[in-house]
PDB file of C-alpha atoms in Angstrom:
ATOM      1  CA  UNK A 749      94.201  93.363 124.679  1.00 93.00           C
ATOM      2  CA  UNK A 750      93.409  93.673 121.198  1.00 96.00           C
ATOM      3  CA  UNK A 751      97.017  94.198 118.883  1.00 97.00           C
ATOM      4  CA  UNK A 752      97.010  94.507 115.130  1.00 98.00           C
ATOM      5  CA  UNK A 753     100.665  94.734 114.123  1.00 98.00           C
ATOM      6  CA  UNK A 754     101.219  95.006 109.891  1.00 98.00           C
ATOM      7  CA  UNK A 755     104.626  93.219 107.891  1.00 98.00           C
ATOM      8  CA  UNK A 756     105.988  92.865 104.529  1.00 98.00           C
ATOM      9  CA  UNK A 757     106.179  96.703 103.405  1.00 98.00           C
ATOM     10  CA  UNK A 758     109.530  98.000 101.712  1.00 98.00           C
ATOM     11  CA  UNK A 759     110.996  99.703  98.553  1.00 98.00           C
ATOM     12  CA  UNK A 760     109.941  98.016  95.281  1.00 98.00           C
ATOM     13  CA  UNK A 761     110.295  98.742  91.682  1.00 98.00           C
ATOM     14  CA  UNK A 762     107.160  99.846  89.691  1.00 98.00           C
ATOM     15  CA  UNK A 763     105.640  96.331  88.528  1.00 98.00           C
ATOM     16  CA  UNK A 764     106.610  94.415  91.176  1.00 98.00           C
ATOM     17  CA  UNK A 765     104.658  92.452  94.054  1.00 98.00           C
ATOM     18  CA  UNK A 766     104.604  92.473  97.959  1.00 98.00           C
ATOM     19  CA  UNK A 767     102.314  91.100 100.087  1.00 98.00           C
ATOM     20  CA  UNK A 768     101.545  92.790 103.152  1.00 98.00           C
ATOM     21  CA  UNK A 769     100.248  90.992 106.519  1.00 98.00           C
ATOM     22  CA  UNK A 770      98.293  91.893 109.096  1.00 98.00           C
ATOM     23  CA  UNK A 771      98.234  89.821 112.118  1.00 98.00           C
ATOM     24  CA  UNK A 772      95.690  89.879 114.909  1.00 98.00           C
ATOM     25  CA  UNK A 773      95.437  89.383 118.691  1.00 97.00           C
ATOM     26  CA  UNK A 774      92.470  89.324 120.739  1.00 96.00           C
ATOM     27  CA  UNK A 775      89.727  89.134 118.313  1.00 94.00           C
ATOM     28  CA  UNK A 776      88.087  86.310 116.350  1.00 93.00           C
ATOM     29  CA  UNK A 777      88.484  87.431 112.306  1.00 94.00           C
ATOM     30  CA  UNK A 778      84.847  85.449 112.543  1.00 93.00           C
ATOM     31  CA  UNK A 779      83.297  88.439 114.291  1.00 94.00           C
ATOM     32  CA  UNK A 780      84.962  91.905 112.887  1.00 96.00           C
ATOM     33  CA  UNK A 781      85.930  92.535 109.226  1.00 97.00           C
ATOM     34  CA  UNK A 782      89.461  93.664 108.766  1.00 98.00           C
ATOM     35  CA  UNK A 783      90.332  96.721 106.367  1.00 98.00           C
ATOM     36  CA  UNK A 784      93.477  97.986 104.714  1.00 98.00           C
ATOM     37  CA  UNK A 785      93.655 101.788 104.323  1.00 98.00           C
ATOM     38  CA  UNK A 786      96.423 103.976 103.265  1.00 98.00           C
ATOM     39  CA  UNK A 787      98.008 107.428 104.158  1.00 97.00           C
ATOM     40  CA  UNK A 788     100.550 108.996 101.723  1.00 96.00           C
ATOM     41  CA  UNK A 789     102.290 112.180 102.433  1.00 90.00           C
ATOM     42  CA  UNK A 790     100.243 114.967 101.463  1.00 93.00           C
ATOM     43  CA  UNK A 791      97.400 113.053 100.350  1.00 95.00           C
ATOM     44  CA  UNK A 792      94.391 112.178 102.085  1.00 94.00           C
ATOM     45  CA  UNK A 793      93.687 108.462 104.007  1.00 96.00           C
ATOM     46  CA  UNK A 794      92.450 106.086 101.483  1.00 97.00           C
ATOM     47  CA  UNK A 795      90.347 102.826 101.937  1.00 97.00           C
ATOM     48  CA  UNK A 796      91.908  99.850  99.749  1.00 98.00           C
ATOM     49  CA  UNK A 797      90.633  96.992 100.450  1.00 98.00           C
ATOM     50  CA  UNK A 798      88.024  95.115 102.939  1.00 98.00           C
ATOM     51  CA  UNK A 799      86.877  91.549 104.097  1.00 98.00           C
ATOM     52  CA  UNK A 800      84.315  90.939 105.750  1.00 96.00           C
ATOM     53  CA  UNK A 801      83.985  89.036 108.712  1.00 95.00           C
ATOM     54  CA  UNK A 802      81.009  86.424 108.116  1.00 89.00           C
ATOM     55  CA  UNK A 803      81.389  85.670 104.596  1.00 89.00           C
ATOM     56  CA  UNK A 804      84.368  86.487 103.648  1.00 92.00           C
ATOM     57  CA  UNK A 805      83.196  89.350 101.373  1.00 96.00           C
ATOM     58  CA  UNK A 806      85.553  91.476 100.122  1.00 97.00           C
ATOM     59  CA  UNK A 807      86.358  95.078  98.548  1.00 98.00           C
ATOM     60  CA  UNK A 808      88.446  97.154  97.136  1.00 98.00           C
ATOM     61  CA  UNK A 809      89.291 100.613  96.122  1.00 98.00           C
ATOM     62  CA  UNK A 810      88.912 101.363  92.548  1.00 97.00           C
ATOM     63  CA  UNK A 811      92.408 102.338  92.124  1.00 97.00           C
ATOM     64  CA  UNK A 812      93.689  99.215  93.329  1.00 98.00           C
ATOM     65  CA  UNK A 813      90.994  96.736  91.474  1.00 98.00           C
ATOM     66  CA  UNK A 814      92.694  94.201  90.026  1.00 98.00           C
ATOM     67  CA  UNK A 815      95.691  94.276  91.379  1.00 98.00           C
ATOM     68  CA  UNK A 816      95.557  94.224  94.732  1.00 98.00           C
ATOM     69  CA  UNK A 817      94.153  90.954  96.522  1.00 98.00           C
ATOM     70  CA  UNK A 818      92.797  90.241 100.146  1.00 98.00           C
ATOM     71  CA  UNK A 819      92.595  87.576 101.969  1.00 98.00           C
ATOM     72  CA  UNK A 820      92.875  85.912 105.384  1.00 97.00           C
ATOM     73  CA  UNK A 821      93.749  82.525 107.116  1.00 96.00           C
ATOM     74  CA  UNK A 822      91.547  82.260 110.451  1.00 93.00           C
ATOM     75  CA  UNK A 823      93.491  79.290 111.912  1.00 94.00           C
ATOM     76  CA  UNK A 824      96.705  82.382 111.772  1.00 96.00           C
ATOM     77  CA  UNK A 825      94.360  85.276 112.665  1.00 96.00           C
ATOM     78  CA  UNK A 826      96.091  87.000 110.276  1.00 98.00           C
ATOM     79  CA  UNK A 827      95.106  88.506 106.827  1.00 98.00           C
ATOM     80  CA  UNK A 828      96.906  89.420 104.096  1.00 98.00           C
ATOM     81  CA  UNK A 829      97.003  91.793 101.404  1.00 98.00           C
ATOM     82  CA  UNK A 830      98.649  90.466  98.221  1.00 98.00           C
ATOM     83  CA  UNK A 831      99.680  93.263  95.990  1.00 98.00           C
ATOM     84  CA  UNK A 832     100.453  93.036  91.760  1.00 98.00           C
ATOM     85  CA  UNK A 833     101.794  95.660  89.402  1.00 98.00           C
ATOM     86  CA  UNK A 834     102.738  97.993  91.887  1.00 98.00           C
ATOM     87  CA  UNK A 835     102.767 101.675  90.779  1.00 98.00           C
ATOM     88  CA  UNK A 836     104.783 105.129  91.900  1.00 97.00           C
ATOM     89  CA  UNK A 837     100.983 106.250  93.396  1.00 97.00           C
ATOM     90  CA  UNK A 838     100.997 102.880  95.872  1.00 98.00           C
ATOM     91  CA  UNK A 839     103.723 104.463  97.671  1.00 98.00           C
ATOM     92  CA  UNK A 840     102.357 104.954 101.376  1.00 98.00           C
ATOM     93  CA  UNK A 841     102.183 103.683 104.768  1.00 98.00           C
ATOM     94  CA  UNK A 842      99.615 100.901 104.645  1.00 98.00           C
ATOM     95  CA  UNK A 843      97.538  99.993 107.673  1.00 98.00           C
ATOM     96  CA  UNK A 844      95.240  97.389 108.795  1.00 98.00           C
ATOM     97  CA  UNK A 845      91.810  98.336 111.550  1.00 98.00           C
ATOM     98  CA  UNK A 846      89.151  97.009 112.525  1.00 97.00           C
ATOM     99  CA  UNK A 847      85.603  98.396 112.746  1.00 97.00           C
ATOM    100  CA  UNK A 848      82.096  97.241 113.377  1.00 96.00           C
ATOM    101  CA  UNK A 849      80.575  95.393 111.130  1.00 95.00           C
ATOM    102  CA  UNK A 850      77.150  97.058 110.698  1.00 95.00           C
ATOM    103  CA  UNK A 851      79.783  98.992 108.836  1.00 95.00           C
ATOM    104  CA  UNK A 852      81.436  96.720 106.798  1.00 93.00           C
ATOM    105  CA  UNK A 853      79.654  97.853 103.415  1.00 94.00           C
ATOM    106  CA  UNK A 854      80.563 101.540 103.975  1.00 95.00           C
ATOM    107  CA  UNK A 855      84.143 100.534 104.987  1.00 96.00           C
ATOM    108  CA  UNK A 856      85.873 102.445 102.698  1.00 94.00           C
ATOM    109  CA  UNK A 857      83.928 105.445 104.462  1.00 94.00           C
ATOM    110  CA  UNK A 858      84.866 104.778 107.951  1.00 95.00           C
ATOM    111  CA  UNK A 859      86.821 107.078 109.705  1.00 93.00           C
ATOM    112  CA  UNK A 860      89.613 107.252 111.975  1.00 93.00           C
ATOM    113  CA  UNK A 861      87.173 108.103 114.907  1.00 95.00           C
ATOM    114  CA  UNK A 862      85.341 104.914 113.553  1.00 94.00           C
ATOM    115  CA  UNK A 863      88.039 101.998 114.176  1.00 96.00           C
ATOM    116  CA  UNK A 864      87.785  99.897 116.680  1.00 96.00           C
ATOM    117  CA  UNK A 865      91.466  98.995 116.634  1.00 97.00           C
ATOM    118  CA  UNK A 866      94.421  99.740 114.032  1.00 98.00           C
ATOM    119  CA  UNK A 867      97.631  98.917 114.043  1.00 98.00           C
ATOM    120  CA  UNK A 868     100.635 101.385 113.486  1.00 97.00           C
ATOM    121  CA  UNK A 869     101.554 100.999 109.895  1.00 98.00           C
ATOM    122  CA  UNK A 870     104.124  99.486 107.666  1.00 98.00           C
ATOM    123  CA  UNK A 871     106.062 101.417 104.986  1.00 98.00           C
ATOM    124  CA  UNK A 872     105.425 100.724 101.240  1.00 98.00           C
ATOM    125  CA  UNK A 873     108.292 102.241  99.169  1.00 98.00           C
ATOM    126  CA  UNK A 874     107.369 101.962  94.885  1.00 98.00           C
ATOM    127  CA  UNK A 875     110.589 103.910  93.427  1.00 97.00           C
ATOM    128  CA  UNK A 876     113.185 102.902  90.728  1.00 95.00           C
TER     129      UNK A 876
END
């Protein structure tokens, strides 16, 4: 059974860091790149960042560039999503998923229908 389960989100002040974590069960990080996206109320899902599974490519949304780092440690299965500077407009539930990775350079296009696996979410709070 594949699981992704997401840690690390709460309330921060603008300028602040967190680093968010996505940990993985039942796939190899070796064969599927691992995305974060994020849904804040009102707004529409946004891709922010994306590594890729071979070479350890990665992406990231132009309004996080910069700021935001990915990375992941295969020996954990986990990967992690560093985050500087934090603003008001990072508030959001963050999410990691899973796709294939034909897809990888149009991750930030994939759709819900589109992941393989996701996991539920973990609050990120930006508010003085």
């Amino acid at each position: 059974q594949v699981q992704l389960v997401e840690s690390g989100g709460g309330l921060v002040a603008p300028g602040d860091s967190l680093r968010l974590s996505c940990t993985i069960s039942g796939i190899s990080l070796n064969d599927f790149p691992i995305a974060w996206f994020r849904q804040a109320p009102g707004k529409e899902r946004e891709g922010v960042s994306c590594i890729s599974n071979r070479n350890e490519d990665t992406f990231y949304g132009d309004s996080v560039k910069g700021r935001f780092t990915i990375s992941r440690d295969s020996a954990k299965n986990t990967v992690y999503l560093q985050m500087n500077h934090l603003k008001f407009e990072d508030t959001a539930v963050y999410y990691c998923a899973t796709f294939s990775p034909l897809l990888v350079r149009l991750w930030a296009s994939v759709t819900e229908k589109g992941l393989l696996h996701r996991g539920n979410g973990t609050l990120v709070t930006v508010s003085t």
